[in-house]
Amino acid sequence: MSTENEGNEVPKAPSAPPVPVDAPAVSADAAHSVPSATSQHASAGTGAGAGVGPGTGAGPGAGPDAATTATTTTATATGSGAWPPPPPPAVPSYASGGGAGSGWGASYQSQDPKPGRRRGGLLAGMLAAALIAGGVGGGVGYWAAERNDNDTGSTTVSAADTPADLKREPGSVAKIANDALPSVVTIEAQSGSGEGGTGTGFVYDKQGHILTNNHVVASAAEGGKLQVTFSNGKKYAAEVIGRAEGYDVAVLKLKNPPGDLKPLPLGNSDRVAVGDSTIAIGAPFGLSNTVTTGIISAKNRPVTSSDGGQSGKSSYMSALQTDASINPGNSGGPLLDGRGAVIGINSAIKPADSGGLGGSGQSGSIGLGFAIPVNQAKYVAQQLIKTGKPVYPVIGASVSLQQDSSDGATISREGVGGSEPVTPNGPADKAGLKPGDVITKLDDTVIDSGPTLIGQIWTHKPGDTVKITYERDGEEHTVDVTLGQRKGDS
């Protein structure tokens, strides 16, 4: 809103116009003292007599210079019979006292009328009357404008009062958010040294378990402090029950859980389709109870992220990709579908200033957010609640984690720490896989790197049988592999 005109006071218009006064004819004696036509001018038609109010004619500051710009009939007095008579005043006599250089126009001094000049006096009187009529129009116009400005009437249309018991449609974002917010919490994690951060979680069950990301609570996992805040502002102390670094999943337990906990319903992430509506809830940059919306923009997106530098280890997921705005602080919060069911845990974003995913930068969302599918998160949470440790499905072979090639996942020539690259009598060994083989597909999913292979394997459970396609010496082979298991984070 511009305020550059504030303080410029508009002069008030008169309450009533004066009575017209006939302009006198010029006497013979005065004829010698009247200036020539080139110097005697008067304003008529565009000044106060224009009938449009003070904003258009000779307004404030329109002195003699302004008057000379208004073309009007001028004459030189040649004697007592000079015609036409002197022009009427540029403005009514009531304007600022008629003084020279006043805010309304040039000055004018009346003279005594002379007999025998009826025609000139009559015409002059008519001109003066017209000028005064213009002044009346200007005054009325200004008065009407001022009255309109102060009028309290309105032409807007007000909606009917919203009823206190308004019920929103079951599938609306407002209804879903209203139902879900009481079950979403903001997590404050603090390490023993005082360092920490803020993330999100949600109520998993009525026993007081909270599901979130490992990287949200990693700093407080050993000797730290955890505090959980609900949307109503109530705070509760919490502790870590178990966490899985590889899955980036953690489970907390409220130390004094309230009796009215309402777990969020869990959906089926396997049935999610690209284009489905999504709703993300969390505390981006510490702004608790923030709701954003979008769609599923991709499925089975291979994503590698870190835990924020706490252990230096990475997590792998075959993620749900969404364009719902997700920022630092949304981590661990629920990604809901159009029914309000949890389909994923918001975990990583691709920041604009980084080539990687889930980095430590604090840049905002560019519409590329990634969530752990809830089917996987649910399986991991059950293991953590039951044993406190995660269980990972494995093929029993080490693969290169370099992502600079799209040829597939290559089984390493050497194992980690001098171990065998293919575990003897393990799943891969039993299926006939050897070091140097390049795995290109797992079931129907194309494998372009080691992290992609790991993420796809971890969508399964130990004991599942998968079909692996690999290349050896330029030839393609397909084998069935029954997945083994590894307990705990190594």
Coordinates of C-alpha atoms in Angstrom, one line a residue:
M1 CA 0.0 0.0 0.0
S2 CA 1.5 3.3 -1.1
T3 CA 1.6 6.2 1.5
E4 CA 3.5 8.7 -0.5
N5 CA 0.4 11.0 -0.6
E6 CA -0.3 10.9 3.1
G7 CA -0.1 14.4 4.8
N8 CA -1.2 16.4 1.8
E9 CA -4.3 18.1 3.1
V10 CA -7.0 18.9 0.7
P11 CA -8.5 22.4 1.2
K12 CA -12.1 22.3 2.2
A13 CA -14.8 23.5 -0.2
P14 CA -17.2 26.3 1.0
S15 CA -20.5 25.4 2.6
A16 CA -22.5 27.6 0.2
P17 CA -21.6 29.7 -2.9
P18 CA -21.8 33.5 -2.7
V19 CA -24.3 35.7 -4.6
P20 CA -23.2 36.7 -8.1
V21 CA -21.9 40.2 -8.6
D22 CA -22.0 42.0 -11.9
A23 CA -18.6 42.7 -13.3
P24 CA -18.2 46.5 -13.9
A25 CA -17.2 48.1 -17.1
V26 CA -13.9 49.8 -17.3
S27 CA -14.0 53.6 -17.1
A28 CA -12.3 55.9 -19.6
D29 CA -9.9 57.1 -16.9
A30 CA -9.0 53.5 -16.0
A31 CA -8.4 52.6 -19.6
H32 CA -5.0 54.1 -19.6
S33 CA -4.0 52.1 -16.6
V34 CA -5.2 48.7 -17.8
P35 CA -2.4 46.4 -19.1
S36 CA -2.4 45.2 -22.6
A37 CA -4.0 42.0 -23.8
T38 CA -0.8 40.2 -23.6
S39 CA -0.5 40.7 -19.9
Q40 CA -4.1 40.7 -18.6
H41 CA -5.6 37.2 -18.5
A42 CA -8.3 35.4 -16.5
S43 CA -9.2 31.8 -16.1
A44 CA -12.5 30.4 -17.2
G45 CA -13.6 26.9 -18.0
T46 CA -10.7 24.9 -16.6
G47 CA -10.4 26.5 -13.2
A48 CA -12.8 26.4 -10.4
G49 CA -15.5 27.2 -12.9
A50 CA -15.0 23.8 -14.7
G51 CA -17.5 22.2 -12.4
V52 CA -15.3 19.2 -11.5
G53 CA -14.1 20.2 -8.0
P54 CA -10.7 21.3 -6.8
G55 CA -8.9 18.2 -8.0
T56 CA -9.1 19.1 -11.7
G57 CA -9.0 22.9 -12.1
A58 CA -6.8 25.5 -10.6
G59 CA -6.0 23.6 -7.5
P60 CA -3.7 24.4 -4.6
G61 CA -0.6 26.2 -5.8
A62 CA -2.2 27.4 -9.1
G63 CA -1.1 31.0 -8.9
P64 CA -0.6 33.5 -11.7
D65 CA 1.6 31.1 -13.7
A66 CA -1.2 28.6 -13.7
A67 CA -3.7 31.2 -14.8
T68 CA -1.8 32.1 -17.9
T69 CA -2.0 28.5 -19.2
A70 CA -5.8 28.7 -19.3
T71 CA -6.9 30.2 -22.6
T72 CA -9.7 32.7 -22.2
T73 CA -11.0 35.8 -23.9
T74 CA -8.8 38.8 -23.3
A75 CA -9.1 42.5 -24.5
T76 CA -7.3 45.8 -24.3
A77 CA -9.3 48.7 -22.9
T78 CA -9.4 51.5 -25.5
G79 CA -11.8 53.9 -23.7
S80 CA -15.1 54.1 -22.0
G81 CA -16.7 52.1 -24.8
A82 CA -14.2 49.2 -24.6
W83 CA -15.7 45.9 -25.5
P84 CA -15.9 43.3 -24.2
P85 CA -15.8 44.3 -20.6
P86 CA -13.0 43.1 -18.3
P87 CA -13.1 39.3 -17.8
P88 CA -14.6 37.9 -14.6
P89 CA -12.3 36.8 -11.8
A90 CA -10.4 33.5 -12.2
V91 CA -12.0 32.2 -9.1
P92 CA -15.0 33.1 -6.9
S93 CA -14.3 35.8 -4.4
Y94 CA -14.7 33.4 -1.6
A95 CA -11.7 31.3 -2.5
S96 CA -9.0 32.0 0.0
G97 CA -10.0 35.6 0.2
G98 CA -9.1 36.2 -3.5
G99 CA -5.6 37.2 -2.6
A100 CA -2.9 37.2 -5.3
G101 CA -0.9 34.0 -5.4
S102 CA -3.4 32.3 -3.2
G103 CA -4.0 28.6 -3.3
W104 CA -7.0 28.9 -5.7
G105 CA -6.0 31.5 -8.4
A106 CA -5.2 35.0 -9.4
S107 CA -6.6 38.1 -7.6
Y108 CA -9.4 40.4 -8.8
Q109 CA -10.5 43.8 -7.5
S110 CA -14.1 45.0 -8.3
Q111 CA -14.7 48.5 -9.7
D112 CA -17.7 50.8 -9.5
P113 CA -20.1 50.3 -12.4
K114 CA -20.7 53.0 -15.0
P115 CA -24.2 53.9 -16.3
G116 CA -25.0 53.5 -20.0
R117 CA -23.1 50.2 -20.3
R118 CA -26.1 47.8 -19.8
R119 CA -25.1 45.4 -22.5
G120 CA -21.6 45.0 -21.3
G121 CA -22.7 44.8 -17.7
L122 CA -25.3 42.2 -18.6
L123 CA -22.8 39.9 -20.4
A124 CA -20.2 40.4 -17.7
G125 CA -22.9 39.4 -15.2
M126 CA -23.7 36.3 -17.2
L127 CA -20.1 35.3 -17.3
A128 CA -19.7 35.9 -13.6
A129 CA -22.8 33.8 -13.0
A130 CA -21.5 31.0 -15.1
L131 CA -18.2 31.2 -13.2
I132 CA -20.0 31.0 -9.9
A133 CA -22.2 28.2 -11.1
G134 CA -19.0 26.3 -11.9
G135 CA -17.8 27.0 -8.4
V136 CA -21.1 25.6 -7.1
G137 CA -20.6 22.5 -9.1
G138 CA -17.0 22.1 -7.8
G139 CA -18.1 22.6 -4.3
V140 CA -21.0 20.1 -4.6
G141 CA -18.7 17.6 -6.3
Y142 CA -16.1 17.8 -3.5
W143 CA -18.8 17.6 -0.8
A144 CA -20.3 14.5 -2.5
A145 CA -16.9 12.9 -2.7
E146 CA -16.1 13.6 0.9
R147 CA -19.5 12.3 2.0
N148 CA -19.0 9.1 -0.1
D149 CA -15.6 8.6 1.6
N150 CA -17.1 8.8 5.0
D151 CA -20.1 6.7 4.2
T152 CA -20.3 3.5 6.3
G153 CA -22.5 1.7 3.8
S154 CA -21.0 -1.3 2.0
T155 CA -21.9 -3.1 -1.2
T156 CA -20.0 -6.3 -0.3
V157 CA -21.9 -9.5 0.4
S158 CA -21.2 -11.3 3.6
A159 CA -21.4 -15.1 3.9
A160 CA -23.7 -16.7 6.4
D161 CA -22.0 -17.3 9.8
T162 CA -20.1 -20.5 9.8
P163 CA -21.9 -22.9 12.3
A164 CA -19.9 -24.0 15.3
D165 CA -20.5 -27.6 14.4
L166 CA -19.5 -27.4 10.7
K167 CA -18.6 -30.9 9.5
R168 CA -16.1 -31.0 6.7
E169 CA -16.2 -33.7 4.0
P170 CA -14.6 -36.9 5.0
G171 CA -12.1 -36.8 2.1
S172 CA -11.2 -33.1 2.5
V173 CA -7.7 -32.1 3.5
A174 CA -9.1 -30.1 6.4
K175 CA -10.9 -33.2 7.8
I176 CA -7.9 -35.5 7.3
A177 CA -5.6 -33.0 8.9
N178 CA -8.0 -32.3 11.8
D179 CA -8.2 -36.1 12.6
A180 CA -4.5 -36.8 12.2
L181 CA -2.9 -33.8 14.0
P182 CA -3.6 -35.0 17.5
S183 CA -1.6 -38.2 16.7
V184 CA 1.4 -36.4 15.3
V185 CA 4.2 -35.3 17.6
T186 CA 7.2 -33.0 17.5
I187 CA 10.4 -34.7 18.8
E188 CA 13.2 -32.8 20.5
A189 CA 16.4 -34.9 20.7
Q190 CA 19.3 -33.7 22.8
S191 CA 22.6 -35.5 23.2
G192 CA 24.6 -35.7 26.4
S193 CA 26.7 -32.8 25.2
G194 CA 23.7 -30.7 24.6
E195 CA 23.6 -31.0 20.8
G196 CA 20.5 -32.1 19.1
G197 CA 17.6 -31.2 16.7
T198 CA 13.9 -31.4 16.0
G199 CA 12.0 -33.9 14.0
T200 CA 8.6 -35.5 13.8
G201 CA 6.9 -38.8 14.8
F202 CA 3.4 -40.3 15.1
V203 CA 1.5 -42.5 17.5
Y204 CA 2.0 -46.1 16.4
D205 CA -0.1 -47.9 19.0
K206 CA -2.1 -47.4 22.2
Q207 CA 0.8 -48.6 24.4
G208 CA 2.7 -45.3 23.7
H209 CA 5.1 -46.3 20.9
I210 CA 6.1 -43.5 18.6
L211 CA 7.4 -44.3 15.1
T212 CA 10.0 -42.0 13.6
N213 CA 13.3 -41.9 11.7
N214 CA 16.6 -43.1 13.2
H215 CA 18.4 -39.9 12.2
V216 CA 15.9 -37.9 14.2
V217 CA 16.8 -39.6 17.5
A218 CA 20.3 -40.8 16.8
S219 CA 21.9 -38.0 18.8
A220 CA 20.0 -38.9 21.9
A221 CA 20.1 -42.7 21.6
E222 CA 22.9 -43.1 24.1
G223 CA 22.7 -41.0 27.3
G224 CA 20.7 -38.2 25.7
K225 CA 17.3 -36.7 26.3
L226 CA 14.1 -37.0 24.3
Q227 CA 10.9 -34.9 24.6
V228 CA 7.7 -35.4 22.7
T229 CA 5.2 -32.6 22.2
F230 CA 1.6 -33.2 21.0
S231 CA -0.4 -30.8 18.9
N232 CA -2.3 -29.6 22.1
G233 CA 1.0 -28.5 23.6
K234 CA 1.4 -31.3 26.2
K235 CA 4.9 -32.7 26.6
Y236 CA 6.1 -36.1 27.5
A237 CA 9.5 -37.6 28.2
A238 CA 10.4 -40.6 25.9
E239 CA 13.1 -43.2 25.4
V240 CA 14.5 -45.2 22.4
I241 CA 13.2 -48.7 22.3
G242 CA 15.1 -49.7 19.2
R243 CA 16.4 -48.2 16.0
A244 CA 17.5 -49.5 12.6
E245 CA 20.3 -47.5 10.9
G246 CA 20.0 -49.2 7.6
Y247 CA 16.2 -48.7 7.4
D248 CA 16.4 -45.3 9.0
V249 CA 13.6 -46.3 11.4
A250 CA 13.3 -45.9 15.1
V251 CA 10.7 -46.6 17.8
L252 CA 10.3 -44.5 20.9
K253 CA 8.2 -45.2 24.0
L254 CA 6.5 -42.5 26.1
K255 CA 7.5 -42.8 29.7
N256 CA 4.1 -41.6 31.0
P257 CA 1.7 -42.1 28.0
P258 CA -1.7 -40.5 28.3
G259 CA -4.7 -42.8 28.3
D260 CA -6.4 -41.4 25.2
L261 CA -3.7 -42.1 22.6
K262 CA -5.1 -42.5 19.1
P263 CA -2.8 -44.4 16.7
L264 CA -2.8 -43.3 13.1
P265 CA -4.3 -46.0 10.8
L266 CA -1.7 -47.7 8.6
G267 CA -2.4 -48.1 4.9
N268 CA -0.9 -50.4 2.2
S269 CA 2.0 -48.8 0.5
D270 CA 2.1 -51.6 -2.1
R271 CA -1.2 -50.4 -3.5
V272 CA -0.1 -46.8 -3.9
A273 CA -0.2 -45.5 -7.5
V274 CA 1.6 -42.5 -9.1
G275 CA -0.8 -39.6 -9.0
D276 CA -2.4 -40.5 -5.7
S277 CA -3.0 -37.6 -3.3
T278 CA -0.6 -37.2 -0.4
I279 CA -0.7 -35.1 2.8
A280 CA 2.5 -34.6 4.8
I281 CA 2.5 -33.5 8.5
G282 CA 5.5 -32.4 10.4
A283 CA 7.6 -29.6 12.0
P284 CA 9.6 -28.1 9.1
F285 CA 12.3 -25.9 10.6
G286 CA 10.7 -26.4 14.0
L287 CA 7.2 -25.1 12.8
S288 CA 5.1 -27.8 14.5
N289 CA 1.7 -29.0 13.1
T290 CA 2.5 -28.0 9.5
V291 CA 0.3 -29.6 6.8
T292 CA 1.3 -29.8 3.2
T293 CA -0.2 -31.6 0.2
G294 CA 0.8 -33.1 -3.1
I295 CA 0.8 -36.4 -5.0
I296 CA 2.9 -39.5 -5.4
S297 CA 5.2 -38.5 -8.2
A298 CA 7.1 -41.8 -8.4
K299 CA 7.4 -45.2 -6.8
N300 CA 10.4 -47.5 -6.0
R301 CA 12.8 -44.6 -6.1
P302 CA 16.2 -45.8 -4.9
V303 CA 17.4 -43.4 -2.2
T304 CA 20.5 -43.4 -0.1
S305 CA 20.6 -41.1 2.9
S306 CA 22.8 -40.6 6.0
D307 CA 21.8 -40.3 9.7
G308 CA 23.1 -36.7 9.9
G309 CA 26.6 -37.7 10.7
Q310 CA 26.0 -39.5 14.0
S311 CA 27.5 -42.8 12.8
G312 CA 28.6 -42.1 9.3
K313 CA 26.5 -45.0 8.1
S314 CA 23.9 -44.8 5.3
S315 CA 20.4 -46.1 4.9
Y316 CA 18.8 -47.4 1.8
M317 CA 15.2 -47.3 0.7
S318 CA 13.0 -48.0 -2.3
A319 CA 11.1 -44.8 -1.6
L320 CA 7.8 -43.2 -2.4
Q321 CA 8.5 -39.9 -4.1
T322 CA 6.2 -37.0 -3.4
D323 CA 6.0 -33.3 -4.3
A324 CA 4.3 -32.4 -1.0
S325 CA 6.5 -29.9 0.6
I326 CA 9.0 -31.6 3.0
N327 CA 11.7 -29.8 4.7
P328 CA 14.3 -30.4 7.6
G329 CA 12.1 -31.1 10.6
N330 CA 9.5 -33.1 8.6
S331 CA 11.7 -36.2 9.0
G332 CA 9.8 -39.0 10.8
G333 CA 6.4 -37.6 10.1
P334 CA 3.6 -39.4 8.4
L335 CA 2.8 -39.3 4.7
L336 CA -0.9 -39.8 4.4
D337 CA -3.1 -40.9 1.5
G338 CA -6.4 -39.4 0.5
R339 CA -8.2 -41.4 3.2
G340 CA -5.9 -40.3 6.0
A341 CA -4.0 -43.6 6.3
V342 CA -0.2 -43.6 6.7
I343 CA 1.5 -44.8 3.5
G344 CA 5.0 -43.7 4.4
I345 CA 7.5 -42.0 6.8
N346 CA 8.9 -38.8 5.4
S347 CA 12.7 -39.3 5.5
A348 CA 14.7 -37.4 2.9
I349 CA 14.7 -34.6 0.4
K350 CA 16.8 -33.6 -2.6
P351 CA 18.0 -30.1 -1.8
A352 CA 18.6 -27.6 -4.6
D353 CA 22.2 -26.9 -3.5
S354 CA 23.3 -30.5 -3.3
G355 CA 23.9 -33.3 -5.7
G356 CA 23.0 -35.9 -3.0
L357 CA 20.0 -36.9 -1.0
G358 CA 19.4 -36.4 2.7
G359 CA 22.5 -34.3 3.1
S360 CA 23.2 -32.1 6.0
G361 CA 22.3 -28.9 4.2
Q362 CA 19.3 -26.9 5.4
S363 CA 18.0 -25.9 2.0
G364 CA 14.2 -26.1 1.5
S365 CA 12.0 -28.3 -0.6
I366 CA 12.1 -28.2 -4.3
G367 CA 9.3 -30.7 -4.7
L368 CA 11.4 -33.9 -4.4
G369 CA 10.6 -35.6 -1.1
F370 CA 11.1 -39.3 -0.2
A371 CA 9.3 -41.5 2.2
I372 CA 9.9 -45.0 3.5
P373 CA 7.0 -47.2 2.4
V374 CA 4.9 -47.9 5.5
N375 CA 4.8 -51.7 4.8
Q376 CA 8.5 -51.8 5.3
A377 CA 8.4 -49.4 8.3
K378 CA 5.7 -51.5 10.0
Y379 CA 7.8 -54.7 9.6
V380 CA 10.8 -53.0 11.1
A381 CA 8.8 -51.4 13.9
Q382 CA 7.5 -54.8 14.9
Q383 CA 11.0 -56.2 15.1
L384 CA 12.3 -53.3 17.2
I385 CA 9.4 -53.5 19.6
K386 CA 9.8 -57.2 20.0
T387 CA 13.6 -57.5 20.2
G388 CA 15.0 -54.0 20.1
K389 CA 17.1 -54.9 17.0
P390 CA 16.4 -54.8 13.3
V391 CA 16.4 -57.8 11.0
Y392 CA 17.7 -57.4 7.5
P393 CA 17.1 -59.7 4.5
V394 CA 20.4 -60.5 2.7
I395 CA 21.6 -62.4 -0.4
G396 CA 25.0 -63.1 1.2
A397 CA 27.2 -61.2 -1.2
S398 CA 29.1 -57.9 -1.1
V399 CA 28.3 -55.4 -3.9
S400 CA 30.0 -52.2 -5.0
L401 CA 28.3 -49.1 -3.6
Q402 CA 29.5 -46.8 -6.4
Q403 CA 26.6 -45.1 -8.1
D404 CA 28.5 -43.7 -11.1
S405 CA 27.5 -46.6 -13.3
S406 CA 24.1 -47.6 -14.5
D407 CA 25.2 -51.1 -15.7
G408 CA 24.0 -52.8 -12.6
A409 CA 25.3 -54.0 -9.2
T410 CA 28.6 -55.7 -9.4
I411 CA 29.5 -58.4 -6.8
S412 CA 32.8 -57.3 -5.3
R413 CA 36.1 -59.1 -5.9
E414 CA 37.0 -58.7 -2.3
G415 CA 34.8 -58.8 0.8
V416 CA 34.5 -56.2 3.6
G417 CA 37.5 -56.4 6.1
G418 CA 39.1 -59.3 4.2
S419 CA 36.0 -61.5 4.3
E420 CA 34.7 -63.5 1.4
P421 CA 32.8 -61.4 -1.1
V422 CA 30.3 -64.3 -1.4
T423 CA 29.4 -65.8 1.9
P424 CA 30.1 -69.6 1.8
N425 CA 26.9 -71.6 1.8
G426 CA 24.9 -68.4 1.8
P427 CA 21.9 -67.6 -0.4
A428 CA 24.1 -66.2 -3.3
D429 CA 26.6 -69.0 -3.1
K430 CA 23.8 -71.6 -3.2
A431 CA 22.3 -69.9 -6.3
G432 CA 25.7 -70.1 -8.1
L433 CA 26.6 -66.3 -8.0
K434 CA 30.3 -65.4 -8.1
P435 CA 32.5 -62.3 -7.6
G436 CA 32.4 -60.2 -10.7
D437 CA 28.8 -61.1 -11.7
V438 CA 26.7 -58.0 -12.6
I439 CA 23.1 -58.2 -11.2
T440 CA 20.8 -56.3 -13.6
K441 CA 17.3 -57.2 -12.3
L442 CA 15.6 -58.3 -9.1
D443 CA 12.2 -59.7 -10.1
D444 CA 10.9 -57.1 -12.6
T445 CA 12.9 -54.2 -11.2
V446 CA 15.9 -52.9 -13.1
I447 CA 19.0 -52.7 -10.9
D448 CA 21.4 -49.9 -11.9
S449 CA 23.7 -49.8 -8.8
G450 CA 24.5 -51.5 -5.5
P451 CA 22.4 -49.2 -3.4
T452 CA 19.4 -49.9 -5.7
L453 CA 19.9 -53.6 -5.2
I454 CA 20.1 -53.2 -1.4
G455 CA 17.0 -51.0 -1.3
Q456 CA 15.0 -53.6 -3.3
I457 CA 16.2 -56.5 -1.2
W458 CA 15.1 -54.7 2.0
T459 CA 11.6 -54.3 0.7
H460 CA 11.3 -58.1 1.3
K461 CA 11.6 -60.3 4.4
P462 CA 14.0 -63.1 5.3
G463 CA 12.8 -66.3 3.6
D464 CA 11.3 -64.6 0.6
T465 CA 12.4 -66.0 -2.8
V466 CA 13.4 -63.5 -5.4
K467 CA 14.4 -63.9 -9.1
I468 CA 17.8 -62.4 -9.9
T469 CA 19.1 -61.7 -13.4
Y470 CA 22.8 -61.3 -13.8
E471 CA 25.5 -61.1 -16.5
R472 CA 28.7 -63.1 -16.6
D473 CA 31.2 -63.0 -19.5
G474 CA 28.7 -61.2 -21.7
E475 CA 25.9 -63.8 -21.1
E476 CA 22.7 -63.3 -19.2
H477 CA 21.5 -65.7 -16.5
T478 CA 18.5 -65.9 -14.2
V479 CA 18.4 -67.7 -10.8
D480 CA 16.1 -67.9 -7.8
V481 CA 17.5 -66.8 -4.5
T482 CA 16.0 -67.4 -1.1
L483 CA 16.9 -64.5 1.1
G484 CA 18.8 -65.0 4.4
Q485 CA 18.9 -62.7 7.4
R486 CA 21.2 -60.5 9.4
K487 CA 20.2 -59.3 12.9
G488 CA 21.3 -55.9 14.2
D489 CA 23.3 -53.1 12.6
S490 CA 26.9 -54.1 11.9

